[in-house]
CSV table of C-alpha atoms in Angstrom, one decimal:
chain,number,residue,atom,x,y,z
W,1,MET,CA,105.5,97.5,123.8
W,2,GLU,CA,105.1,101.3,123.8
W,3,ASP,CA,104.5,103.1,127.0
W,4,PRO,CA,100.6,103.0,127.3
W,5,ASP,CA,100.5,106.6,128.3
W,6,ASN,CA,102.2,107.6,125.1
W,7,ARG,CA,99.9,105.7,122.8
W,8,SER,CA,98.1,107.7,120.2
W,9,GLU,CA,94.3,107.8,120.7
W,10,VAL,CA,92.2,106.8,117.7
W,11,VAL,CA,88.6,107.2,116.7
W,12,LEU,CA,87.3,104.7,114.0
W,13,LEU,CA,84.7,106.0,111.5
W,14,ALA,CA,82.8,103.6,109.4
W,15,CYS,CA,80.7,105.0,106.5
W,16,GLY,CA,78.2,102.8,104.6
W,17,SER,CA,74.7,102.0,103.7
W,18,PHE,CA,74.1,99.7,106.7
W,19,ASN,CA,71.1,98.4,104.8
W,20,PRO,CA,70.5,96.8,107.3
W,21,ILE,CA,73.2,96.8,109.9
W,22,THR,CA,74.5,93.3,110.7
W,23,ASN,CA,76.5,91.6,113.4
W,24,MET,CA,79.4,91.6,111.0
W,25,HIS,CA,79.3,95.4,110.7
W,26,LEU,CA,79.7,95.5,114.5
W,27,ARG,CA,82.5,92.9,114.4
W,28,LEU,CA,84.5,95.3,112.1
W,29,PHE,CA,84.9,97.7,115.0
W,30,GLU,CA,86.0,95.0,117.4
W,31,LEU,CA,88.5,93.6,114.9
W,32,GLY,CA,89.9,97.1,114.0
W,33,ARG,CA,90.2,98.0,117.7
W,34,ASP,CA,92.1,94.8,118.6
W,35,CYS,CA,94.5,95.3,115.7
W,36,LEU,CA,95.4,98.9,116.5
W,37,ASN,CA,95.6,98.3,120.2
W,38,ASP,CA,97.8,95.2,119.7
W,39,THR,CA,100.4,97.4,118.0
W,40,GLY,CA,101.2,99.1,121.2
W,41,LYS,CA,101.2,102.4,119.4
W,42,TYR,CA,97.4,103.2,119.4
W,43,LYS,CA,94.5,103.2,121.8
W,44,VAL,CA,91.1,103.1,120.2
W,45,VAL,CA,88.7,105.3,122.2
W,46,LYS,CA,85.6,105.6,120.1
W,47,GLY,CA,83.8,104.1,117.1
W,48,ILE,CA,81.4,106.0,114.9
W,49,LEU,CA,78.8,104.5,112.5
W,50,SER,CA,77.8,107.0,109.8
W,51,PRO,CA,74.9,105.7,107.6
W,52,VAL,CA,74.9,107.2,104.1
W,53,GLY,CA,72.0,109.5,103.1
W,54,ASP,CA,69.1,108.7,100.8
W,55,ALA,CA,70.7,110.8,98.1
W,56,TYR,CA,73.3,108.1,97.5
W,57,GLN,CA,70.6,106.5,95.4
W,58,LYS,CA,71.8,102.9,95.7
W,59,LYS,CA,69.5,100.2,94.5
W,60,GLY,CA,67.4,98.8,97.3
W,61,LEU,CA,68.4,101.5,99.8
W,62,ILE,CA,65.6,102.1,102.2
W,63,SER,CA,65.0,105.4,104.1
W,64,ALA,CA,67.8,106.7,106.2
W,65,ARG,CA,65.4,107.1,109.1
W,66,HIS,CA,65.0,103.4,109.4
W,67,ARG,CA,68.7,102.6,108.8
W,68,VAL,CA,69.8,105.1,111.5
W,69,THR,CA,67.3,103.8,114.0
W,70,MET,CA,68.4,100.2,113.4
W,71,ALA,CA,72.1,101.2,113.8
W,72,GLN,CA,71.2,102.9,117.1
W,73,LEU,CA,69.4,99.8,118.3
W,74,ALA,CA,72.4,97.6,117.3
W,75,THR,CA,74.9,99.7,119.3
W,76,GLU,CA,72.8,100.2,122.4
W,77,SER,CA,74.8,97.6,124.3
W,78,SER,CA,78.2,99.0,123.2
W,79,ASP,CA,80.2,101.2,125.5
W,80,TRP,CA,82.4,102.6,122.8
W,81,VAL,CA,80.5,102.5,119.4
W,82,GLY,CA,77.9,105.0,118.6
W,83,VAL,CA,75.9,106.4,115.6
W,84,ASP,CA,76.0,109.8,114.0
W,85,ASP,CA,73.3,111.0,111.7
W,86,TRP,CA,74.9,114.1,110.2
W,87,GLU,CA,75.8,112.3,106.9
W,88,SER,CA,72.4,110.7,106.6
W,89,SER,CA,70.5,114.0,107.3
W,90,GLN,CA,72.1,115.9,104.4
W,91,ASN,CA,70.0,116.7,101.3
W,92,GLU,CA,72.8,115.8,99.0
W,93,TRP,CA,75.1,112.9,98.9
W,94,GLN,CA,78.3,113.6,100.9
W,95,GLU,CA,81.7,112.3,99.8
W,96,THR,CA,83.5,110.1,102.4
W,97,VAL,CA,86.3,112.7,102.6
W,98,LYS,CA,83.7,115.4,103.6
W,99,VAL,CA,82.3,113.1,106.3
W,100,LEU,CA,85.9,112.6,107.6
W,101,ARG,CA,86.5,116.4,107.6
W,102,TYR,CA,83.3,116.9,109.5
W,103,HIS,CA,84.2,114.5,112.3
W,104,ARG,CA,87.7,115.8,112.5
W,105,GLN,CA,86.3,119.3,113.1
W,106,LYS,CA,84.0,117.9,115.7
W,107,LEU,CA,86.9,116.2,117.5
W,108,ASN,CA,89.0,119.3,117.4
W,109,GLN,CA,86.2,121.5,118.8
W,110,SER,CA,85.4,118.9,121.5
W,111,TYR,CA,89.0,118.6,122.6
W,112,SER,CA,89.6,122.4,122.6
W,113,THR,CA,87.5,122.3,125.8
W,114,ASN,CA,89.1,119.0,127.0
W,115,ASN,CA,85.6,117.5,126.9
W,116,PHE,CA,85.6,114.1,125.3
W,117,ASP,CA,82.1,113.3,126.7
W,118,GLU,CA,80.7,115.3,123.8
W,119,VAL,CA,82.4,113.0,121.3
W,120,ALA,CA,81.3,109.9,123.2
W,121,SER,CA,77.7,110.9,123.0
W,122,LEU,CA,77.5,111.0,119.2
W,123,SER,CA,74.6,108.6,119.1
W,124,LYS,CA,72.5,110.5,121.7
W,125,PRO,CA,70.4,113.2,119.9
W,126,ALA,CA,69.4,115.0,123.1
W,127,ARG,CA,73.0,116.0,123.7
W,128,LYS,CA,73.9,117.1,120.2
W,129,ARG,CA,75.0,120.7,119.8
W,130,LYS,CA,73.2,123.0,117.5
W,131,ARG,CA,74.5,123.2,114.0
W,132,GLU,CA,74.7,126.1,111.6
W,133,ALA,CA,72.8,126.1,108.4
W,134,GLY,CA,74.1,123.5,105.9
W,135,GLY,CA,74.8,121.0,108.7
W,136,ARG,CA,78.2,122.4,109.7
W,137,LEU,CA,79.2,122.8,113.4
W,138,PRO,CA,79.7,126.3,114.6
W,139,VAL,CA,83.3,127.3,114.2
W,140,ARG,CA,85.2,128.3,117.4
W,141,ARG,CA,88.1,130.6,117.4
W,142,ASN,CA,91.6,129.3,118.1
W,143,GLN,CA,90.5,125.8,116.8
W,144,PRO,CA,93.4,123.4,117.2
W,145,SER,CA,94.9,121.8,114.1
W,146,PRO,CA,94.4,118.0,113.5
W,147,GLU,CA,97.9,117.4,114.9
W,148,THR,CA,97.2,119.1,118.2
W,149,LYS,CA,98.4,116.9,121.0
W,150,GLY,CA,95.5,115.3,122.8
W,151,VAL,CA,93.2,115.2,119.8
W,152,PRO,CA,92.6,111.6,118.7
W,153,GLN,CA,93.5,110.5,115.2
W,154,LEU,CA,90.5,109.8,112.9
W,155,LYS,CA,90.8,106.7,110.7
W,156,LEU,CA,88.4,105.2,108.2
W,157,LEU,CA,87.3,101.7,109.1
W,158,CYS,CA,86.1,99.5,106.2
W,159,GLY,CA,86.4,96.2,104.4
W,160,THR,CA,88.9,95.6,101.7
W,161,ASP,CA,86.1,95.9,99.1
W,162,ILE,CA,86.2,99.7,99.7
W,163,LEU,CA,90.0,99.7,99.2
W,164,GLU,CA,89.5,97.8,95.9
W,165,SER,CA,86.7,100.1,94.8
W,166,PHE,CA,89.3,102.9,94.4
W,167,ALA,CA,90.0,101.2,91.0
W,168,VAL,CA,86.4,101.7,89.8
W,169,PRO,CA,86.4,104.5,87.2
W,170,ASN,CA,84.5,107.6,88.4
W,171,LEU,CA,83.6,106.2,91.8
W,172,TRP,CA,86.2,108.2,93.7
W,173,LYS,CA,88.0,111.4,93.0
W,174,PRO,CA,91.8,110.8,92.9
W,175,GLU,CA,92.3,113.8,95.2
W,176,ASP,CA,89.9,112.4,97.7
W,177,ILE,CA,91.7,109.1,97.8
W,178,LEU,CA,95.0,110.9,98.4
W,179,GLU,CA,93.5,113.0,101.2
W,180,ILE,CA,92.0,109.9,102.9
W,181,LEU,CA,95.4,108.1,102.7
W,182,THR,CA,97.5,111.1,103.7
W,183,ASP,CA,95.5,112.9,106.4
W,184,TYR,CA,93.5,110.1,108.0
W,185,GLY,CA,94.5,106.5,107.1
W,186,MET,CA,92.5,103.3,106.7
W,187,VAL,CA,91.8,100.2,108.8
W,188,CYS,CA,90.8,97.5,106.4
W,189,ILE,CA,89.3,94.2,107.4
W,190,THR,CA,90.3,91.5,105.0
W,191,ARG,CA,88.3,88.3,104.1
W,192,PRO,CA,89.8,84.9,103.3
W,193,GLY,CA,90.7,84.7,99.7
W,194,THR,CA,91.2,88.4,99.2
W,195,GLN,CA,94.5,89.8,97.9
W,196,ALA,CA,94.6,93.2,99.6
W,197,ARG,CA,98.4,93.3,99.8
W,198,LYS,CA,98.7,92.5,96.1
W,199,PHE,CA,96.2,95.2,95.3
W,200,ILE,CA,98.2,97.7,97.3
W,201,TYR,CA,101.4,96.6,95.6
W,202,GLU,CA,99.9,97.1,92.1
W,203,SER,CA,98.8,100.7,92.9
W,204,ASP,CA,101.5,103.4,93.1
W,205,VAL,CA,99.2,105.6,95.2
W,206,LEU,CA,98.4,102.9,97.7
W,207,TRP,CA,102.0,101.7,97.8
W,208,ASN,CA,103.3,105.1,98.6
W,209,HIS,CA,101.0,105.4,101.6
W,210,LYS,CA,101.0,101.7,102.7
W,211,GLU,CA,102.2,102.7,106.1
W,212,ASN,CA,98.9,104.4,106.6
W,213,ILE,CA,96.8,101.4,105.6
W,214,HIS,CA,96.3,98.9,108.4
W,215,LEU,CA,95.2,95.5,107.1
W,216,VAL,CA,93.4,93.3,109.6
W,217,GLU,CA,93.2,89.6,109.1
W,218,GLN,CA,89.8,88.1,109.8
W,219,TRP,CA,90.8,84.7,111.0
W,220,VAL,CA,87.2,83.6,112.0
W,221,ALA,CA,85.6,83.8,108.6
W,222,ASP,CA,82.2,85.5,108.3
W,223,ASP,CA,80.7,86.1,104.9
W,224,THR,CA,77.5,87.8,106.2
W,225,SER,CA,76.5,90.8,104.0
W,226,ALA,CA,73.5,93.1,104.0
W,227,THR,CA,72.7,92.0,100.4
W,228,LYS,CA,72.3,88.4,101.6
W,229,ILE,CA,70.2,89.5,104.6
W,230,ARG,CA,67.8,91.4,102.3
W,231,ARG,CA,67.6,88.4,99.9
W,232,ALA,CA,66.7,86.1,102.8
W,233,LEU,CA,64.1,88.5,104.0
W,234,ARG,CA,62.5,88.7,100.6
W,235,ARG,CA,62.3,85.0,100.6
W,236,GLN,CA,60.8,84.9,104.1
W,237,GLN,CA,63.9,83.0,105.4
W,238,SER,CA,65.3,83.4,108.9
W,239,ILE,CA,68.0,85.9,109.6
W,240,ARG,CA,68.2,85.3,113.4
W,241,TYR,CA,71.7,85.5,114.8
W,242,LEU,CA,72.9,87.4,111.7
W,243,VAL,CA,71.6,90.7,113.0
W,244,PRO,CA,71.0,91.9,116.6
W,245,ASP,CA,67.6,90.8,118.0
W,246,SER,CA,66.5,94.4,118.4
W,247,VAL,CA,67.2,95.0,114.7
W,248,LEU,CA,65.3,91.9,113.6
W,249,ALA,CA,62.3,93.0,115.8
W,250,TYR,CA,62.4,96.5,114.1
W,251,ILE,CA,62.5,95.0,110.6
W,252,GLU,CA,59.5,92.7,111.4
W,253,LYS,CA,57.5,95.5,113.0
W,254,HIS,CA,57.9,97.9,110.1
W,255,LYS,CA,57.8,95.1,107.4
W,256,LEU,CA,61.1,96.3,105.8
W,257,TYR,CA,63.0,94.7,102.9
W,258,THR,CA,60.4,93.5,100.4
W,259,ALA,CA,60.6,92.9,96.7
W,260,GLU,CA,59.2,96.4,96.3
W,261,SER,CA,61.8,98.0,98.5
W,262,GLU,CA,64.6,96.2,96.6
W,263,ASP,CA,63.4,98.0,93.4
W,264,GLN,CA,64.0,101.4,95.1
W,265,ASN,CA,66.3,103.5,92.9
W,266,SER,CA,66.2,100.8,90.2
W,267,GLY,CA,67.5,102.3,87.0
W,268,VAL,CA,69.0,105.3,88.9
W,269,ILE,CA,72.8,105.8,88.5
W,270,LEU,CA,74.7,105.8,91.8
W,271,ALA,CA,75.3,109.4,93.0
W,272,PRO,CA,79.1,109.4,92.8
W,273,LEU,CA,79.0,107.9,89.3
W,274,GLN,CA,76.6,110.6,88.2
W,275,ARG,CA,78.7,113.4,89.7
W,276,TYR,CA,82.2,112.2,88.7
W,277,THR,CA,81.3,110.8,85.3
W,278,LYS,CA,80.1,114.2,84.3
W,279,GLU,CA,83.2,115.8,85.7
W,280,SER,CA,85.4,113.3,83.9
W,281,ASN,CA,83.6,113.8,80.6
W,282,ARG,CA,84.1,117.5,80.8
W,283,ARG,CA,87.9,117.0,81.5
W,284,ASN,CA,88.3,114.3,78.8
W,285,TRP,CA,86.4,113.2,75.7
W,286,GLY,CA,82.9,113.1,77.0
W,287,GLY,CA,82.3,116.7,76.0
W,288,ARG,CA,83.8,119.3,73.6
W,289,PHE,CA,84.4,123.0,74.2
W,290,VAL,CA,83.5,125.3,71.3
W,291,CYS,CA,84.9,128.8,71.7
W,292,SER,CA,84.2,132.0,69.8
W,293,THR,CA,85.2,135.6,70.2
W,294,VAL,CA,83.3,138.8,69.3
W,295,GLY,CA,85.4,141.9,68.8
W,296,LEU,CA,87.6,142.4,71.8
W,297,LEU,CA,85.4,140.5,74.2
W,298,PRO,CA,86.9,137.5,76.0
W,299,PRO,CA,86.1,134.0,74.6
W,300,VAL,CA,82.7,132.6,75.3
W,301,CYS,CA,82.8,128.9,75.8
W,302,CYS,CA,79.8,126.6,75.4
W,303,LEU,CA,79.8,123.0,76.3
W,304,PHE,CA,78.1,120.7,73.8
W,305,ALA,CA,77.8,117.2,75.2
W,306,ILE,CA,78.8,114.4,72.8
W,307,MET,CA,76.6,111.3,73.1
W,308,PRO,CA,78.6,108.2,74.1
W,309,VAL,CA,79.6,105.9,71.3
W,310,ASP,CA,77.0,103.6,69.9
W,311,PHE,CA,77.9,99.9,70.4
W,312,SER,CA,74.7,98.6,68.8
W,313,GLY,CA,75.1,96.0,66.0
W,314,THR,CA,76.4,92.5,65.2
W,315,TRP,CA,80.1,91.9,65.6
W,316,ASN,CA,81.9,88.9,64.2
W,317,PHE,CA,85.0,87.4,65.8
W,318,VAL,CA,88.4,88.3,64.2
W,319,SER,CA,91.2,87.3,66.7
W,320,SER,CA,92.1,86.6,70.3
W,321,ASP,CA,95.2,86.9,72.4
W,322,ASN,CA,96.0,85.1,75.7
W,323,PHE,CA,92.5,83.8,76.1
W,324,GLU,CA,93.8,80.6,77.6
W,325,GLY,CA,95.8,82.5,80.2
W,326,TYR,CA,92.5,84.3,81.2
W,327,MET,CA,90.7,81.0,81.4
W,328,LEU,CA,93.4,79.5,83.6
W,329,ALA,CA,93.1,82.5,86.0
W,330,LEU,CA,89.3,81.7,86.1
W,331,GLY,CA,90.1,78.1,87.0
W,332,ILE,CA,88.3,76.7,83.9
W,333,ASP,CA,89.1,73.0,83.3
W,334,PHE,CA,91.5,71.7,80.6
W,335,ALA,CA,88.9,70.2,78.2
W,336,THR,CA,86.7,73.4,78.2
W,337,ARG,CA,89.7,75.6,77.6
W,338,LYS,CA,90.7,73.6,74.5
W,339,ILE,CA,87.2,73.8,73.1
W,340,ALA,CA,86.9,77.5,73.9
W,341,LYS,CA,90.1,78.3,72.1
W,342,LEU,CA,88.7,77.0,68.8
W,343,LEU,CA,85.5,79.0,69.0
W,344,LYS,CA,84.6,82.1,66.9
W,345,PRO,CA,81.9,83.8,68.9
W,346,LYS,CA,79.5,86.4,67.6
W,347,LYS,CA,78.3,89.4,69.6
W,348,VAL,CA,75.0,91.1,69.2
W,349,ILE,CA,74.8,94.4,71.2
W,350,GLU,CA,71.6,96.3,71.8
W,351,GLN,CA,72.1,99.8,73.2
W,352,ASP,CA,69.4,102.2,74.3
W,353,GLY,CA,71.2,105.2,75.8
W,354,ASP,CA,72.9,103.8,78.9
W,355,SER,CA,71.0,100.5,78.9
W,356,PHE,CA,72.8,97.6,77.3
W,357,SER,CA,72.1,94.0,76.3
W,358,ILE,CA,75.0,91.9,75.1
W,359,HIS,CA,74.5,88.4,73.6
W,360,THR,CA,77.5,86.3,72.9
W,361,THR,CA,76.7,83.1,70.8
W,362,SER,CA,78.9,80.2,69.7
W,363,THR,CA,78.5,76.6,68.6
W,364,PHE,CA,79.5,75.5,72.2
W,365,ARG,CA,77.8,77.9,74.7
W,366,ASN,CA,75.8,81.1,74.7
W,367,TYR,CA,76.0,84.0,77.2
W,368,SER,CA,73.8,87.1,77.7
W,369,VAL,CA,74.2,90.0,80.1
W,370,GLN,CA,71.9,93.1,80.6
W,371,PHE,CA,73.0,96.2,82.5
W,372,LYS,CA,72.6,99.9,82.9
W,373,ILE,CA,75.6,102.2,83.2
W,374,GLY,CA,76.4,102.9,86.9
W,375,GLU,CA,73.9,100.5,88.3
W,376,GLU,CA,75.3,97.5,90.2
W,377,PHE,CA,73.9,94.1,89.3
W,378,GLU,CA,74.5,90.5,90.2
W,379,GLU,CA,76.1,88.7,87.2
W,380,ASP,CA,75.8,84.9,86.8
W,381,ASN,CA,78.6,83.7,84.6
W,382,LYS,CA,76.9,80.5,83.8
W,383,GLY,CA,78.5,78.8,80.8
W,384,LEU,CA,81.9,80.5,81.6
W,385,ASP,CA,83.2,79.7,85.1
W,386,ASN,CA,79.8,79.5,86.7
W,387,ARG,CA,80.6,82.0,89.4
W,388,LYS,CA,78.4,84.8,90.5
W,389,CYS,CA,79.8,88.3,91.1
W,390,LYS,CA,78.6,91.9,91.7
W,391,SER,CA,79.3,93.9,88.6
W,392,VAL,CA,79.1,97.6,87.7
W,393,VAL,CA,79.8,99.1,84.3
W,394,THR,CA,80.8,102.8,83.8
W,395,TRP,CA,81.9,105.1,81.0
W,396,ASP,CA,85.5,105.9,80.8
W,397,GLY,CA,85.6,108.4,78.0
W,398,ASP,CA,84.3,106.2,75.1
W,399,LYS,CA,85.1,102.9,76.8
W,400,LEU,CA,82.8,100.6,78.7
W,401,VAL,CA,84.6,99.5,81.8
W,402,CYS,CA,83.2,96.7,84.0
W,403,VAL,CA,84.5,95.8,87.4
W,404,GLN,CA,83.4,92.4,88.6
W,405,THR,CA,83.6,91.8,92.4
W,406,GLY,CA,83.6,88.3,93.6
W,407,GLU,CA,85.8,85.3,94.3
W,408,LYS,CA,88.3,86.2,91.7
W,409,LYS,CA,90.3,89.4,92.2
W,410,ASN,CA,91.0,92.1,89.6
W,411,ARG,CA,88.3,90.7,87.4
W,412,GLY,CA,86.5,92.8,84.8
W,413,TRP,CA,86.4,93.7,81.1
W,414,SER,CA,86.5,96.8,78.8
W,415,HIS,CA,84.8,97.4,75.4
W,416,TRP,CA,85.8,100.1,72.9
W,417,ILE,CA,85.5,100.7,69.2
W,418,GLU,CA,88.2,101.6,66.8
W,419,GLY,CA,86.9,102.2,63.2
W,420,ASP,CA,84.7,99.2,62.4
W,421,GLU,CA,86.3,97.0,65.0
W,422,LEU,CA,85.1,96.2,68.5
W,423,TYR,CA,87.8,95.5,71.1
W,424,LEU,CA,87.2,93.4,74.3
W,425,GLU,CA,89.8,93.3,77.0
W,426,LEU,CA,89.2,90.6,79.6
W,427,ARG,CA,91.0,90.8,83.0
W,428,CYS,CA,91.3,88.3,85.9
W,429,GLU,CA,94.0,88.4,88.6
W,430,ASP,CA,97.3,88.9,86.7
W,431,GLN,CA,96.0,87.8,83.3
W,432,VAL,CA,94.8,90.0,80.4
W,433,SER,CA,93.3,88.8,77.2
W,434,GLN,CA,92.2,90.9,74.2
W,435,GLN,CA,89.7,89.9,71.5
W,436,VAL,CA,88.8,91.8,68.3
W,437,PHE,CA,85.5,91.7,66.5
W,438,LYS,CA,84.5,93.3,63.2
W,439,ARG,CA,81.1,94.9,62.5
W,440,ALA,CA,79.0,92.7,60.3
C-alpha cells in the first residue's frame, strides 16, 4: 500500500444526459471511488455530474432545466458528489473534451489559491464565481499547469458503453479521444457480459493508453437505465427505488416523461453526428472541391456537396461468405442455421434522403427495419436471433454503417454499392460475413 499522504488526489467527472438521473448513475461514482482508492495510489476527493445541454438534440431529451434540478436533488445527501451546470447552460453542444478542459481550468484556478472549497461547492449556485462572456472562467495570471503538485487529476467517469462508442463513425473526433486518454484518463464501470478488455485489445489507440483506462467490475449487477425508466413512466408503471425519492416526486409534480416528450428531437440528427459527418465528408468523399484560377489570383475553391449514394431499388441475392459463422456468434440454433444457409433473400430498399426502409424477404422469414441517419432507434431482430438492441446508422463516405448495442458485442453491419452490386457486411463478436446482391 502506498503512503496515504503521497496518494494522488482525483476528481471524477461524469458527462451525460441524466434523463432522468437514476440510482445507478450515483452508484457509478461510488464504484469508481472504491476502485481508485483501493489501488493505494489515488484518493478521490470530488465527483461532478455534468448534464448535457439541450443542443445535444438526443431523442426524448427533456429541458436541461429539469435534468439539472433532478441531479441536484439526487445529490443533496452526498458529501462528495455535486452538480455543475456549465455544460448544460451553453447555447451550443459542447464536446466532452471541452467540458474536461473547462473543469481542469477550474481546478487549476481554485488550487492556485489553495482553496478547494470552491471546487467542493460546484453544485451550489450562490457560491459560483462570475464567468466571462462565452461561459469561460476569468483567467488568472501565473495559472499552474495540470501537472502542478497539489492539483487533483481529473478523470472521466463513464460506463463501458462510452468506451465502445469510440468505434461509432463520426460520433467522436479521433484527436478528442486521444486527448481524453492521454491528458485525463477514464474510469469505466463494466456490466456483466461486456467485453471491455477485448474491445481495448482490438483498438491500437486504446491499447497504447490502456494504463490510463481503469476498468471497474460491477459485481452486484444493476441493469437500470434512463431509457427503461422513461418507458416505465410512459406506461404509468412504478419506478420507486430506481430513482431517488426526491427525483420521483419532482417527475410526478411536473408530469415529466410522456409519450409527447419522448418524441422531442424525433427526426433530428444527434449534434456530434451532424458536426463530424459534415467534417468527415469534407475531408473524404462526401464533397468535392472544384478549383479555378483567374489570371494571377490565387485559386478560388468552392465546395459542391455530392448527395449520398442512392440505395433505392430491388436487390437479388448473389452470394454469401461465412454466414454460418455469423449466425453461430449470434447463438442461432443448428436447425435454423441450416435452413438459413440455403435461402436466397431479396432486399427492397426505399430511401428518402437520410430516411431508409429496408425489407428483406425469403421463403423462410421476412425482416424489416426503418431508420433515419444519425438517429438512435430500438431494433427488434425478431426472426433472426430475437434480441433487441439500440442501433444507430451513420454515413461513412458512401457507406451505411450501423452499430448495434446490446447483449452481443461488436455487432453491426455495413452496406455499400459497387457498380450494380450491393454489398452487406455483417459483424458480431469476432465473426464477419459478407453478402452480395445484384440490382434487379
